[in-house]
Short mmCIF file of C-alpha atoms and ligand atoms in Angstrom, two decimals:
data_model
loop_
_atom_site.label_atom_id
_atom_site.label_comp_id
_atom_site.label_asym_id
_atom_site.label_seq_id
_atom_site.Cartn_x
_atom_site.Cartn_y
_atom_site.Cartn_z
CA MET A 1 129.88 123.52 93.09
CA ASP A 2 127.53 121.29 95.16
CA ARG A 3 128.75 120.15 98.56
CA PHE A 4 127.68 117.16 100.68
CA ASP A 5 128.96 115.59 103.88
CA ALA A 6 129.22 112.28 102.04
CA VAL A 7 128.64 110.88 98.57
CA VAL A 8 127.75 107.21 98.05
CA ILE A 9 128.45 105.62 94.66
CA GLY A 10 126.13 102.72 93.79
CA GLY A 11 122.57 101.87 94.76
CA GLY A 12 123.06 98.18 95.60
CA ALA A 13 122.74 96.82 99.13
CA ALA A 14 126.14 98.25 100.18
CA GLY A 15 125.50 101.78 98.96
CA LEU A 16 121.95 101.78 100.30
CA GLY A 17 123.14 100.62 103.73
CA ALA A 18 125.76 103.40 103.84
CA ALA A 19 123.39 106.14 102.68
CA TYR A 20 120.58 105.00 104.99
CA ARG A 21 122.76 104.96 108.08
CA MET A 22 124.54 108.25 107.37
CA ALA A 23 121.29 110.10 106.69
CA GLU A 24 119.78 108.56 109.80
CA ASN A 25 122.78 109.91 111.73
CA GLY A 26 122.15 113.42 110.47
CA LEU A 27 124.63 113.68 107.59
CA ASN A 28 123.86 115.42 104.34
CA VAL A 29 124.17 112.51 101.88
CA LEU A 30 123.99 112.10 98.11
CA LEU A 31 123.68 108.61 96.56
CA ILE A 32 124.42 108.32 92.83
CA GLU A 33 123.34 105.22 90.87
CA ARG A 34 124.11 104.67 87.20
CA GLY A 35 120.96 102.59 86.51
CA GLU A 36 117.84 104.48 85.41
CA ASN A 37 116.14 103.17 88.56
CA VAL A 38 117.77 102.05 91.80
CA GLY A 39 117.83 98.26 91.90
CA GLU A 40 117.59 97.60 88.17
CA LYS A 41 121.28 96.62 87.89
CA SER A 42 121.12 94.30 90.90
CA VAL A 43 121.41 90.58 90.12
CA TYR A 44 121.57 87.67 92.54
CA GLY A 45 120.30 84.15 93.10
CA GLY A 46 117.33 84.65 95.36
CA ARG A 47 117.79 84.53 99.15
CA ILE A 48 118.74 87.17 101.72
CA TYR A 49 119.82 86.53 105.31
CA SER A 50 117.61 88.76 107.41
CA ARG A 51 119.42 89.62 110.65
CA VAL A 52 121.12 92.91 109.70
CA PHE A 53 118.02 94.20 107.96
CA GLU A 54 115.84 93.39 110.98
CA GLU A 55 118.37 95.12 113.23
CA TYR A 56 119.06 98.27 111.22
CA VAL A 57 116.10 99.08 108.96
CA LYS A 58 113.09 100.70 110.57
CA GLY A 59 109.86 99.24 109.24
CA PHE A 60 111.57 96.11 107.91
CA LYS A 61 108.34 94.16 108.55
CA ASP A 62 106.91 95.97 105.48
CA ALA A 63 109.82 94.96 103.22
CA PRO A 64 108.95 93.12 99.98
CA VAL A 65 109.74 89.66 101.31
CA GLU A 66 108.55 86.93 98.93
CA ARG A 67 108.73 83.89 101.23
CA TRP A 68 110.57 82.96 104.42
CA VAL A 69 112.86 80.02 103.68
CA LYS A 70 111.60 77.00 105.62
CA LYS A 71 113.13 74.27 103.47
CA GLU A 72 116.77 73.90 102.53
CA ARG A 73 117.49 71.29 99.89
CA LEU A 74 120.82 70.11 98.52
CA THR A 75 120.60 68.05 95.34
CA PHE A 76 123.28 65.95 93.66
CA LEU A 77 122.58 65.57 89.95
CA ASP A 78 123.93 63.36 87.23
CA ASP A 79 122.53 63.53 83.72
CA LYS A 80 119.47 61.37 84.43
CA GLU A 81 119.01 61.00 88.19
CA SER A 82 119.27 62.94 91.41
CA VAL A 83 119.66 62.59 95.17
CA SER A 84 118.30 65.30 97.48
CA ILE A 85 118.85 65.99 101.15
CA GLU A 86 116.22 68.21 102.69
CA TYR A 87 116.15 70.14 105.95
CA SER A 88 112.82 71.57 107.01
CA SER A 89 112.17 73.84 109.97
CA ASP A 90 109.76 76.49 111.20
CA GLU A 91 112.75 78.49 112.42
CA THR A 92 114.19 80.67 109.68
CA CYS A 93 116.93 83.25 109.22
CA SER A 94 116.48 84.05 105.55
CA PHE A 95 113.87 85.04 103.01
CA THR A 96 113.53 85.05 99.26
CA ALA A 97 113.12 88.38 97.53
CA ILE A 98 113.31 89.96 94.10
CA LEU A 99 116.49 91.99 94.60
CA THR A 100 115.48 94.80 92.22
CA LYS A 101 112.25 95.24 94.20
CA PHE A 102 113.98 94.88 97.56
CA ASN A 103 116.68 97.45 96.73
CA ARG A 104 114.04 99.86 95.38
CA TRP A 105 112.17 99.52 98.67
CA LEU A 106 115.40 100.17 100.58
CA SER A 107 116.05 103.19 98.38
CA ASP A 108 112.65 104.62 99.39
CA ARG A 109 113.64 104.15 103.05
CA VAL A 110 116.94 105.93 102.29
CA GLU A 111 114.99 108.87 100.87
CA ASP A 112 112.66 108.82 103.90
CA THR A 113 115.70 109.38 106.13
CA GLY A 114 116.55 112.51 104.13
CA ALA A 115 119.32 111.39 101.74
CA LEU A 116 119.21 112.51 98.13
CA VAL A 117 119.08 109.55 95.72
CA VAL A 118 119.96 110.34 92.10
CA PRO A 119 119.64 107.47 89.60
CA GLY A 120 120.57 107.54 85.92
CA ILE A 121 124.01 109.11 86.44
CA MET A 122 127.36 107.40 86.26
CA VAL A 123 130.22 108.55 88.45
CA GLU A 124 133.26 109.02 86.24
CA ASP A 125 135.96 109.69 88.79
CA VAL A 126 136.77 110.17 92.45
CA LYS A 127 139.50 112.66 93.36
CA LEU A 128 141.57 113.31 96.44
CA ASN A 129 142.73 116.51 98.19
CA PRO A 130 140.09 117.81 98.40
CA THR A 131 137.75 114.82 98.17
CA ARG A 132 135.56 115.14 95.08
CA VAL A 133 133.28 113.00 92.96
CA VAL A 134 133.02 113.68 89.25
CA ALA A 135 129.69 112.87 87.62
CA ASP A 136 127.92 114.22 84.58
CA GLY A 137 130.77 116.68 83.98
CA GLU A 138 130.35 118.22 87.47
CA GLU A 139 132.60 118.01 90.51
CA ILE A 140 130.85 117.42 93.83
CA GLU A 141 132.86 118.24 96.92
CA CYS A 142 132.38 116.20 100.08
CA ASP A 143 134.12 115.10 103.26
CA ALA A 144 133.83 111.37 102.57
CA VAL A 145 132.93 108.91 99.82
CA VAL A 146 131.64 105.34 99.99
CA ILE A 147 132.38 103.46 96.79
CA ALA A 148 129.87 100.63 96.51
CA GLU A 149 130.17 100.06 92.76
CA GLY A 150 129.73 96.29 92.95
CA VAL A 151 131.89 93.54 91.48
CA ASN A 152 133.39 95.68 88.68
CA PRO A 153 135.65 97.95 90.74
CA MET A 154 136.52 100.52 88.06
CA LEU A 155 136.76 103.60 90.30
CA THR A 156 138.41 101.61 93.08
CA MET A 157 141.10 100.33 90.70
CA LYS A 158 141.69 103.83 89.37
CA LEU A 159 142.41 104.95 92.94
CA GLY A 160 144.77 102.00 93.38
CA ILE A 161 142.83 100.60 96.35
CA ARG A 162 142.40 97.18 94.75
CA GLY A 163 143.34 95.36 91.56
CA ASP A 164 141.03 93.56 89.16
CA TRP A 165 139.75 90.03 89.85
CA LYS A 166 141.62 87.02 88.57
CA PRO A 167 139.48 84.44 86.70
CA GLU A 168 139.66 82.02 89.66
CA GLU A 169 138.34 84.71 92.02
CA VAL A 170 134.97 85.31 90.35
CA ALA A 171 132.12 83.24 88.97
CA VAL A 172 129.63 84.13 86.30
CA GLY A 173 125.99 83.52 87.09
CA VAL A 174 122.98 83.28 84.81
CA LYS A 175 119.56 83.65 86.37
CA GLU A 176 116.07 83.27 84.97
CA VAL A 177 112.75 83.99 86.64
CA PHE A 178 109.71 81.85 85.76
CA LYS A 179 106.13 82.91 86.40
CA LEU A 180 103.89 80.27 87.96
CA SER A 181 100.81 80.56 90.12
CA GLU A 182 101.21 80.73 93.88
CA SER A 183 99.19 77.53 94.32
CA GLU A 184 101.32 75.66 91.76
CA ILE A 185 104.46 76.65 93.65
CA ASN A 186 102.91 75.57 96.93
CA SER A 187 101.98 72.15 95.63
CA ARG A 188 105.15 71.49 93.59
CA PHE A 189 107.46 72.43 96.45
CA ASP A 190 105.13 71.17 99.19
CA VAL A 191 104.98 74.46 101.10
CA GLU A 192 102.39 76.94 102.42
CA SER A 193 102.02 80.36 100.81
CA ASP A 194 104.46 82.15 103.09
CA GLU A 195 107.02 79.32 103.11
CA GLY A 196 109.98 79.24 100.75
CA VAL A 197 112.48 76.71 99.45
CA ALA A 198 116.17 77.22 98.74
CA ASN A 199 117.48 74.38 96.59
CA LEU A 200 121.16 74.23 95.60
CA PHE A 201 122.45 71.71 93.04
CA VAL A 202 125.85 70.10 92.53
CA GLY A 203 126.99 68.06 89.51
CA TYR A 204 125.19 68.02 86.16
CA PRO A 205 125.68 69.80 83.79
CA ILE A 206 128.64 71.75 85.17
CA PHE A 207 130.68 69.03 86.92
CA THR A 208 133.29 71.59 87.99
CA HIS A 209 133.48 74.71 90.21
CA GLY A 210 129.90 75.95 90.31
CA GLY A 211 126.36 74.69 90.61
CA GLY A 212 122.69 75.38 90.10
CA PHE A 213 119.99 76.97 92.23
CA ILE A 214 116.23 77.31 92.59
CA TYR A 215 114.53 79.72 94.98
CA THR A 216 110.78 80.01 95.34
CA ASN A 217 109.19 83.46 95.36
CA LYS A 218 105.51 84.22 95.89
CA ASP A 219 104.38 83.46 92.33
CA THR A 220 107.69 83.13 90.53
CA VAL A 221 110.66 80.81 90.73
CA SER A 222 114.29 81.99 90.41
CA VAL A 223 116.49 79.43 88.71
CA GLY A 224 120.06 79.55 87.43
CA VAL A 225 123.65 78.42 87.41
CA VAL A 226 126.97 79.81 88.56
CA VAL A 227 130.34 78.75 87.08
CA ARG A 228 133.77 79.94 88.17
CA VAL A 229 135.31 81.91 85.34
CA ASP A 230 138.64 80.02 85.16
CA SER A 231 136.80 76.67 85.04
CA ALA A 232 134.43 77.94 82.37
CA MET A 233 137.44 79.03 80.29
CA LYS A 234 139.42 75.83 80.88
CA ASN A 235 136.52 73.48 80.16
CA LYS A 236 135.09 75.64 77.36
CA ILE A 237 131.80 75.92 79.21
CA GLU A 238 129.26 78.35 77.76
CA VAL A 239 127.29 79.49 80.78
CA TYR A 240 124.15 80.06 78.70
CA ASP A 241 124.33 76.45 77.44
CA VAL A 242 124.70 74.94 80.90
CA ALA A 243 121.85 77.14 82.18
CA GLU A 244 119.62 75.66 79.47
CA LYS A 245 120.77 72.09 80.12
CA PHE A 246 120.26 72.53 83.86
CA ARG A 247 116.74 73.84 83.35
CA ALA A 248 115.96 70.93 81.01
CA HIS A 249 117.00 68.21 83.50
CA LYS A 250 113.86 66.32 84.45
CA ASP A 251 114.34 66.97 88.17
CA VAL A 252 114.57 70.71 87.55
CA ALA A 253 112.09 70.95 84.68
CA THR A 254 109.40 69.39 86.83
CA PHE A 255 109.36 72.50 89.03
CA LEU A 256 109.13 74.89 86.07
CA LYS A 257 106.62 73.04 83.85
CA GLY A 258 104.13 75.44 82.24
CA GLY A 259 105.90 78.50 83.62
CA SER A 260 106.85 81.42 81.41
CA MET A 261 110.25 83.08 81.62
CA ILE A 262 109.79 86.74 82.56
CA GLU A 263 113.34 87.77 83.39
CA TYR A 264 116.85 86.85 82.32
CA SER A 265 120.10 88.26 83.68
CA ALA A 266 123.80 87.50 84.01
CA HIS A 267 126.34 88.88 86.46
CA LEU A 268 129.69 88.21 88.12
CA VAL A 269 129.98 87.24 91.78
CA PRO A 270 133.14 87.33 93.92
CA GLU A 271 134.12 83.79 94.93
CA ALA A 272 137.48 84.27 96.61
CA GLY A 273 136.18 84.66 100.18
CA ILE A 274 138.75 86.26 102.45
CA ARG A 275 141.38 86.04 99.71
CA GLY A 276 139.32 88.46 97.65
CA VAL A 277 139.40 91.19 100.30
CA PRO A 278 142.17 93.69 99.47
CA GLY A 279 144.81 94.69 102.04
CA GLU A 280 143.38 98.20 102.18
CA LEU A 281 139.75 99.27 102.20
CA HIS A 282 140.25 103.01 101.86
CA ARG A 283 142.20 105.93 100.59
CA ASN A 284 141.91 108.78 103.15
CA SER A 285 138.16 109.31 103.56
CA ILE A 286 137.22 107.22 100.51
CA LEU A 287 135.91 103.82 101.68
CA ILE A 288 134.96 100.72 99.70
CA ALA A 289 132.08 98.38 100.63
CA GLY A 290 130.11 95.34 99.43
CA ASP A 291 131.27 93.31 96.41
CA THR A 292 133.83 96.02 95.62
CA ALA A 293 135.61 94.95 98.82
CA GLY A 294 135.01 91.22 98.12
CA PHE A 295 132.61 90.71 101.04
CA VAL A 296 130.92 87.52 99.78
CA LEU A 297 130.97 84.14 101.49
CA ASN A 298 130.23 80.98 99.51
CA ARG A 299 130.25 77.80 101.58
CA GLY A 300 128.89 75.60 98.85
CA PHE A 301 125.44 75.35 100.42
CA THR A 302 124.97 78.98 101.46
CA ILE A 303 125.94 82.21 99.76
CA ARG A 304 126.00 85.50 101.64
CA GLY A 305 126.55 88.68 99.71
CA VAL A 306 123.56 90.98 100.13
CA ASP A 307 123.55 91.06 103.94
CA PHE A 308 127.35 91.46 104.08
CA ALA A 309 127.15 94.28 101.52
CA PHE A 310 124.47 96.11 103.50
CA TYR A 311 126.30 95.63 106.80
CA SER A 312 129.61 96.87 105.36
CA GLY A 313 127.72 99.98 104.23
CA ILE A 314 126.45 100.46 107.80
CA LEU A 315 130.00 100.13 109.17
CA ALA A 316 131.34 102.58 106.58
CA ALA A 317 128.62 105.06 107.59
CA ASP A 318 129.37 104.71 111.30
CA SER A 319 133.09 105.20 110.65
CA ILE A 320 132.47 108.41 108.71
CA ARG A 321 130.17 109.71 111.45
CA GLU A 322 132.74 108.91 114.15
CA ALA A 323 135.57 110.57 112.24
CA MET A 324 133.48 113.68 111.63
CA ASP A 325 132.58 113.83 115.33
CA ILE A 326 136.32 113.92 116.10
CA GLY A 327 136.59 116.68 113.50
CA ASP A 328 138.73 114.80 110.97
CA ALA A 329 136.90 112.95 108.18
CA GLY A 330 140.31 111.73 106.98
CA LEU A 331 140.36 109.27 109.89
CA SER A 332 137.23 107.48 108.65
CA GLY A 333 139.17 105.01 106.50
CA GLN A 334 141.29 103.78 109.39
CA ILE A 335 138.28 103.60 111.72
CA TYR A 336 136.43 101.60 109.03
CA GLU A 337 139.26 99.09 108.62
CA ASN A 338 139.27 98.52 112.38
CA LYS A 339 135.51 98.06 112.46
CA ILE A 340 135.57 95.64 109.51
CA LYS A 341 138.39 93.63 111.11
CA GLU A 342 136.28 93.19 114.26
CA SER A 343 133.03 92.61 112.39
CA LEU A 344 131.00 89.48 111.76
CA ILE A 345 131.89 89.81 108.07
CA MET A 346 135.62 89.25 108.62
CA LYS A 347 135.02 86.71 111.37
CA GLU A 348 132.88 84.64 109.01
CA LEU A 349 135.24 85.03 106.07
CA GLU A 350 138.18 84.04 108.30
CA LYS A 351 136.30 81.08 109.80
CA PHE A 352 135.65 79.69 106.33
CA ARG A 353 139.12 80.33 104.91
CA LYS A 354 139.59 76.54 104.62
CA ALA A 355 136.32 76.24 102.71
CA LEU A 356 138.18 77.80 99.79
CA ASN A 357 140.57 74.82 99.65
CA VAL A 358 137.65 72.37 99.87
CA LEU A 359 135.74 74.11 97.10
CA GLU A 360 138.90 74.14 94.99
CA ASN A 361 138.64 70.33 94.80
CA THR A 362 136.65 69.51 91.64
CA ARG A 363 135.95 65.93 92.85
CA PHE A 364 133.14 67.35 95.00
CA PHE A 365 131.47 68.78 91.91
CA ASP A 366 131.99 65.80 89.66
CA GLU A 367 133.07 62.40 91.02
CA TYR A 368 131.31 62.61 94.41
CA ALA A 369 128.10 64.09 92.99
CA ARG A 370 127.87 61.17 90.55
CA MET A 371 128.84 58.71 93.31
CA MET A 372 125.99 59.86 95.58
CA VAL A 373 123.54 59.18 92.77
CA GLU A 374 125.11 55.80 91.95
CA ILE A 375 125.04 54.63 95.58
CA MET A 376 121.38 55.55 96.01
CA GLY A 377 120.58 53.96 92.65
CA GLY A 378 122.35 50.76 93.78
CA ILE A 379 120.39 50.58 97.02
CA PHE A 380 116.96 51.12 95.52
CA ASP A 381 117.41 48.98 92.41
CA VAL A 382 115.62 45.66 93.04
CA ARG A 383 114.95 44.74 89.41
CA GLU A 384 117.13 41.68 90.03
CA GLU A 385 118.86 40.73 93.27
CA SER A 386 118.81 43.48 95.96
CA ASN A 387 122.11 44.96 97.01
CA ARG A 388 123.30 45.39 100.57
CA LEU A 389 124.25 48.99 101.42
CA TYR A 390 127.74 47.79 102.39
CA ASP A 391 128.29 46.08 99.02
CA VAL A 392 127.06 49.07 97.05
CA VAL A 393 129.28 51.51 98.94
CA MET A 394 132.31 49.23 98.64
CA ASP A 395 131.70 48.79 94.92
CA LYS A 396 131.12 52.46 94.11
CA THR A 397 134.10 53.65 96.13
CA LYS A 398 136.51 51.00 94.86
CA GLY A 399 140.04 52.33 94.37
CA ARG A 400 139.31 55.75 95.82
CA LYS A 401 138.49 55.14 99.49
CA LEU A 402 141.55 56.75 101.05
CA ARG A 403 141.37 59.80 98.79
CA MET A 404 137.67 60.08 99.60
CA ILE A 405 138.20 59.84 103.35
CA LEU A 406 140.80 62.60 103.15
CA ASP A 407 138.58 64.78 100.97
CA PHE A 408 135.54 64.35 103.23
CA LEU A 409 137.62 65.03 106.34
CA SER A 410 138.80 68.28 104.81
CA ALA A 411 135.20 69.13 103.89
CA PHE A 412 133.96 68.47 107.44
CA ARG A 413 136.71 70.72 108.81
CA GLY A 414 136.43 73.45 106.19
CA LEU A 415 132.70 73.83 105.62
C1 FAD B 501 124.20 84.71 90.16
C2 FAD B 501 124.37 85.29 91.54
C3 FAD B 501 123.73 84.70 92.61
C4 FAD B 501 123.85 85.26 93.89
N1 FAD B 501 123.10 84.76 94.90
C5 FAD B 501 123.07 85.38 96.10
C6 FAD B 501 122.14 85.00 97.09
O1 FAD B 501 121.27 84.15 96.87
N2 FAD B 501 122.20 85.63 98.30
C7 FAD B 501 123.11 86.64 98.56
O2 FAD B 501 123.09 87.19 99.68
N3 FAD B 501 123.97 87.04 97.61
C8 FAD B 501 123.97 86.47 96.39
N4 FAD B 501 124.80 86.93 95.41
C9 FAD B 501 125.76 88.02 95.72
C10 FAD B 501 125.03 89.37 95.83
O3 FAD B 501 124.26 89.59 94.68
C11 FAD B 501 126.04 90.53 95.97
O4 FAD B 501 127.01 90.19 96.93
C12 FAD B 501 125.35 91.83 96.40
O5 FAD B 501 124.24 92.12 95.59
C13 FAD B 501 126.37 92.96 96.32
O6 FAD B 501 125.79 94.22 96.58
P1 FAD B 501 126.62 95.53 96.23
O7 FAD B 501 125.83 96.68 96.71
O8 FAD B 501 128.01 95.40 96.72
O9 FAD B 501 126.74 95.52 94.64
P2 FAD B 501 125.61 95.71 93.52
O10 FAD B 501 124.29 95.21 93.96
O11 FAD B 501 126.19 95.17 92.27
O12 FAD B 501 125.46 97.28 93.41
C14 FAD B 501 126.42 98.11 92.80
C15 FAD B 501 125.67 99.27 92.20
O13 FAD B 501 126.61 100.27 91.81
C16 FAD B 501 126.19 100.83 90.60
N5 FAD B 501 127.39 101.44 89.97
C17 FAD B 501 128.51 100.80 89.55
N6 FAD B 501 129.39 101.70 89.08
C18 FAD B 501 128.82 102.91 89.20
C19 FAD B 501 129.23 104.22 88.87
N7 FAD B 501 130.44 104.48 88.35
N8 FAD B 501 128.39 105.26 89.09
C20 FAD B 501 127.16 105.04 89.64
N9 FAD B 501 126.70 103.81 89.98
C21 FAD B 501 127.53 102.75 89.76
C22 FAD B 501 125.62 99.66 89.82
O14 FAD B 501 124.74 100.07 88.80
C23 FAD B 501 124.92 98.88 90.93
O15 FAD B 501 123.56 99.23 91.08
C24 FAD B 501 124.70 86.40 94.11
C25 FAD B 501 125.36 86.99 93.01
C26 FAD B 501 125.18 86.46 91.73
C27 FAD B 501 125.84 87.15 90.57
#
C-alpha cells in the first residue's frame, strides 16, 4: 500500500493551492485529479483577483495572464437598448486568464515543488481510522486529506461533512469563448494590448437572479450567462437559450462580430455566500476547501471564487503542517477551522452577508434594469420636445418611489 503525508483530491485552484503549499513545506504530497489533464474540468467566467497568487506563488510573473483588468463596466440591458457605467484605472487588482491554462501552469509549479500530480484518476472514497483514500481500486494511506472536489461535493457528502446544495444556493453558468484578433479586441474595447475589460450585464434576457458577462483575453473573448437554479426552474428558463439571446443582443453582438466560437462549457457555481459554508469544514484530518466549502463571494458586480479557493487550499496546507509539527495530524481540522474563521475569506463573506438579501430582490434584475434604460432614453430623446431630467425620473418612477428608495438603501448598505 502506498503512503503519503497528505493526499489532495481535485486539481482546481483549491487543490493546487493545498498541494503547492504542503510540498513547499516539505510534505510528501499526492494530488489526484479525475480529468485527463489538470485544468480541463475547470470552468469560470474569466477574471482572477491576483493578490494571493502574487503573495504565495513563486514566479507568478510568468503566469499565463491574458490581460490586466483596467476597465470595469456594468451594463443594464433591455431587449433593444443598454446603459453602461464604466470605471477605468491604471491601478488593477485582477487579470483575465483562461482557467484551464492557468491551472495547468499552477500544476507545473506544484510538480516543481516536489508533489506528485496524477491526473485521469477518480477518487472513489475517503475513509477514516486510519485515514485512507480509495482510487482506482487501491487504498492510499496518509495522515491528512484535502478534499477540493469543487461544487459537486460527492465525497464530502458521503463523509457527512456537508449536505447537497439547494436550488437557491447555486447558479448554472454557460460560457463561450470567441476567437478574435488582438487588434480587433483592442479597438472594439478601446484598450491597449495588455489591458483588459470586465463587463457584467444585468437585465435582458434573464430578468431574474443572474446576469451576463464578457471578459477580454489576449485574442479571445469570454462571454456567457449565469442563472440561479431555482429561478431557472421557476421561470422555465433554458440557460442555453438565454446564452444565445444574450449573445445576439446588438450591444453584445457588436463585440463578437466575425469571431468564431472555439470553446463551450457549462458549470455550477455556489451563490449562497456565507450561508453556503457548512458548520464544519473537516472530519478529523480530512479538510474541505474551495467550492466544496462554499467559498465564493458574488456581490453582483464582482465574483471571487478562484482566489478564495486557492487561499483556502493554502490555509488547509498550513493547518496540516502545524498539526504534524505538534505530532498529531488529527488536530489539523480544528486548526483549519480556526484559520478560516480568522481569514480574509470569512471576513469578506461575513461583510457581504446582507448582499444576499439585496441580490434576492428580483426588482434589481428586472424592473430597475429596465428603468435605467428608460430614464436614459427619456433624457436623450429629442425627436420632439426635450425632457427635463426631473420630469423623466418622476415619470419613470411613478408609483414606486418609496419601494425604490428602500431597495436602493438596502443595496447601498449591503453591497
Ligand atoms: C460560469 C462561472 C463563472 C465564474 N466566474 C468566476 C470569475 O470570473 N472569477 C472567479 O474568481 N471565480 C469565478 N467562478 C467561480 C470559480 O470558478 C470557482 O470558485 C473556482 O474555480 C473553484 O475552484 P475549486 O478548486 O474549488 O473547484 P474546481 O475548479 O471545480 O476543481 C475541482 C476539481 O476536482 C476534480 N474532482 C472532483 N471530484 C473528484 C474526484 N472524486 N476525484 C478526483 N478529482 C475530482 C474536478 O475534476 C476538478 O478539476 C465562476 C464559476 C462559474 C461556474
